[in-house]
Amino acid sequence: MTPKQLNEWRVIPRLLIITFIIMNLRVVEWFMTLDAPTLEQAGLVSVMAGALTGAFGLFLGSDRKG
């Protein structure tokens, strides 16, 4: 695999998004197992979900033109 192919296929950004999705799922699973979640723990899940939404939106909006 050449660097040009790696860039054209966007392998690194795809791996980062997949990793971020897995990380977000793990945080949500952890949160659902808590007996009495605190405000800070709920804030962490909220920030993770917002960050995933933003990262995924930027990933989809970064189409290569030209």
XYZ file of N, CA, C and O in Angstrom:
264
model
N 0.851 -1.167 0.000
C 0.000 0.000 0.000
C 0.902 1.237 0.000
O 1.752 1.393 0.856
N 0.663 2.088 -0.947
C 1.462 3.308 -1.052
C 0.837 4.414 -0.212
O -0.348 4.358 0.129
N 1.601 5.440 0.119
C 1.026 6.566 0.854
C -0.127 7.232 0.094
O -1.081 7.722 0.702
N -0.039 7.250 -1.227
C -1.115 7.855 -2.019
C -2.418 7.069 -1.849
O -3.486 7.659 -1.669
N -2.322 5.746 -1.899
C -3.514 4.920 -1.690
C -4.056 5.098 -0.276
O -5.268 5.171 -0.069
N -3.156 5.160 0.693
C -3.563 5.355 2.078
C -4.331 6.659 2.236
O -5.338 6.722 2.940
N -3.881 7.694 1.534
C -4.552 8.986 1.579
C -5.873 8.957 0.823
O -6.866 9.527 1.275
N -5.918 8.311 -0.337
C -7.139 8.265 -1.134
C -8.234 7.446 -0.450
O -9.412 7.786 -0.533
N -7.851 6.360 0.187
C -8.838 5.504 0.841
C -9.221 6.003 2.227
O -10.117 5.445 2.851
N -8.523 7.034 2.707
C -8.797 7.641 4.011
C -8.836 6.596 5.121
O -9.746 6.548 5.931
N -7.793 5.767 5.152
C -7.730 4.677 6.116
C -7.609 5.211 7.544
O -8.334 4.764 8.445
N -6.720 6.149 7.759
C -6.488 6.671 9.116
C -7.744 7.350 9.675
O -8.150 7.043 10.810
N -8.403 8.259 8.941
C -9.626 8.851 9.496
C -10.719 7.819 9.783
O -11.425 7.919 10.786
N -10.823 6.807 8.930
C -11.833 5.772 9.167
C -11.515 4.981 10.431
O -12.416 4.676 11.222
N -10.254 4.661 10.645
C -9.869 3.949 11.866
C -10.126 4.797 13.110
O -10.557 4.282 14.145
N -9.854 6.087 13.015
C -10.099 6.971 14.159
C -11.586 7.069 14.490
O -11.969 7.052 15.660
N -12.435 7.165 13.465
C -13.877 7.240 13.707
C -14.381 5.926 14.308
O -15.187 5.929 15.247
N -13.914 4.795 13.796
C -14.321 3.496 14.345
C -13.889 3.379 15.810
O -14.660 2.932 16.661
N -12.671 3.820 16.115
C -12.178 3.788 17.489
C -13.013 4.682 18.393
O -13.357 4.310 19.524
N -13.376 5.857 17.893
C -14.177 6.785 18.679
C -15.582 6.221 18.926
O -16.139 6.373 20.016
N -16.152 5.540 17.949
C -17.469 4.930 18.121
C -17.405 3.835 19.180
O -18.278 3.752 20.065
N -16.386 2.996 19.119
C -16.231 1.926 20.112
C -16.045 2.505 21.504
O -16.644 2.036 22.476
N -15.223 3.552 21.607
C -14.996 4.199 22.895
C -16.300 4.777 23.446
O -16.594 4.642 24.643
N -17.095 5.384 22.593
C -18.357 5.963 23.025
C -19.326 4.868 23.478
O -20.017 5.032 24.492
N -19.380 3.762 22.766
C -20.244 2.662 23.186
C -19.836 2.109 24.543
O -20.695 1.788 25.371
N -18.542 2.005 24.774
C -18.065 1.511 26.072
C -18.455 2.455 27.208
O -18.822 2.016 28.302
N -18.383 3.762 26.970
C -18.761 4.735 27.997
C -20.256 4.636 28.293
O -20.683 4.661 29.447
N -21.066 4.487 27.257
C -22.517 4.371 27.463
C -22.845 3.072 28.203
O -23.688 3.066 29.110
N -22.182 1.977 27.846
C -22.400 0.715 28.557
C -22.033 0.846 30.034
O -22.747 0.357 30.911
N -20.899 1.509 30.293
C -20.480 1.719 31.681
C -21.517 2.542 32.431
O -21.880 2.220 33.561
N -22.022 3.586 31.799
C -22.989 4.472 32.444
C -24.287 3.728 32.768
O -24.890 3.944 33.822
N -24.703 2.843 31.877
C -25.958 2.117 32.110
C -25.846 1.099 33.234
O -26.864 0.676 33.789
N -24.628 0.697 33.590
C -24.467 -0.263 34.685
C -24.387 0.412 36.053
O -24.409 -0.296 37.066
N -24.308 1.723 36.101
C -24.208 2.424 37.386
C -25.544 2.374 38.125
O -26.608 2.520 37.529
N -25.468 2.196 39.440
C -26.689 2.163 40.242
C -27.284 3.556 40.419
O -28.486 3.746 40.256
N -26.441 4.503 40.790
C -26.901 5.873 41.025
C -25.902 6.832 40.383
O -24.982 7.320 41.050
N -26.051 7.100 39.088
C -25.079 7.975 38.426
C -25.135 9.406 38.969
O -26.197 9.922 39.301
N -23.962 10.012 39.057
C -23.876 11.395 39.525
C -23.990 12.349 38.338
O -23.979 11.932 37.173
N -24.067 13.604 38.641
C -24.159 14.630 37.608
C -22.891 14.659 36.758
O -22.954 14.841 35.541
N -21.749 14.449 37.386
C -20.483 14.436 36.656
C -20.413 13.272 35.674
O -19.925 13.404 34.558
N -20.901 12.124 36.096
C -20.899 10.957 35.206
C -21.850 11.162 34.031
O -21.537 10.804 32.896
N -22.996 11.747 34.283
C -23.941 12.053 33.207
C -23.346 13.089 32.258
O -23.546 13.021 31.040
N -22.590 14.033 32.805
C -21.931 15.032 31.974
C -20.888 14.416 31.062
O -20.743 14.819 29.907
N -20.166 13.419 31.575
C -19.168 12.737 30.751
C -19.828 12.062 29.549
O -19.354 12.185 28.422
N -20.932 11.363 29.776
C -21.630 10.689 28.688
C -22.166 11.716 27.696
O -22.089 11.526 26.479
N -22.666 12.818 28.191
C -23.180 13.864 27.315
C -22.078 14.466 26.454
O -22.264 14.678 25.244
N -20.932 14.733 27.048
C -19.803 15.283 26.294
C -19.303 14.278 25.263
O -18.997 14.641 24.119
N -19.244 13.004 25.628
C -18.807 11.972 24.684
C -19.752 11.879 23.491
O -19.312 11.766 22.351
N -21.054 11.918 23.746
C -22.026 11.838 22.657
C -21.929 13.067 21.759
O -21.990 12.958 20.523
N -21.761 14.238 22.343
C -21.615 15.454 21.552
C -20.332 15.461 20.735
O -20.329 15.887 19.576
N -19.261 14.977 21.324
C -17.993 14.920 20.595
C -18.068 13.936 19.432
O -17.532 14.199 18.351
N -18.744 12.807 19.645
C -18.899 11.841 18.555
C -19.734 12.438 17.431
O -19.396 12.270 16.255
N -20.779 13.139 17.774
C -21.613 13.774 16.757
C -20.806 14.787 15.952
O -20.875 14.810 14.720
N -20.033 15.606 16.635
C -19.212 16.597 15.942
C -18.138 15.966 15.073
O -17.929 16.373 13.927
N -17.457 14.956 15.598
C -16.401 14.295 14.836
C -16.966 13.579 13.618
O -16.383 13.633 12.525
N -18.103 12.930 13.782
C -18.718 12.222 12.662
C -19.203 13.212 11.604
O -19.065 12.967 10.408
N -19.748 14.344 12.036
C -20.171 15.374 11.084
C -19.002 15.941 10.302
O -19.098 16.157 9.090
N -17.901 16.185 10.978
C -16.710 16.676 10.274
C -16.150 15.625 9.321
O -15.697 15.943 8.227
N -16.193 14.363 9.737
C -15.702 13.289 8.873
C -16.543 13.186 7.612
O -16.007 13.051 6.504
N -17.847 13.262 7.743
C -18.718 13.167 6.566
C -18.632 14.409 5.692
O -18.811 14.331 4.481
N -18.359 15.543 6.300
C -18.289 16.787 5.551
C -16.935 17.063 4.911
O -16.781 18.040 4.196
N -15.974 16.192 5.140
C -14.629 16.432 4.600
C -14.411 15.673 3.299
O -13.444 14.943 3.143
N -15.306 15.849 2.367
C -15.231 15.163 1.079
C -14.072 15.733 0.260
O -13.850 16.940 0.233
N -13.340 14.861 -0.392
C -12.224 15.290 -1.228
C -12.740 15.729 -2.587
O -13.393 14.979 -3.268
N -12.426 16.950 -2.933
C -12.823 17.469 -4.235
C -11.585 17.918 -4.993
O -10.904 18.822 -4.583
N -11.366 17.276 -6.098
C -10.246 17.689 -6.936
C -9.023 16.926 -6.796
O -8.468 16.323 -6.092
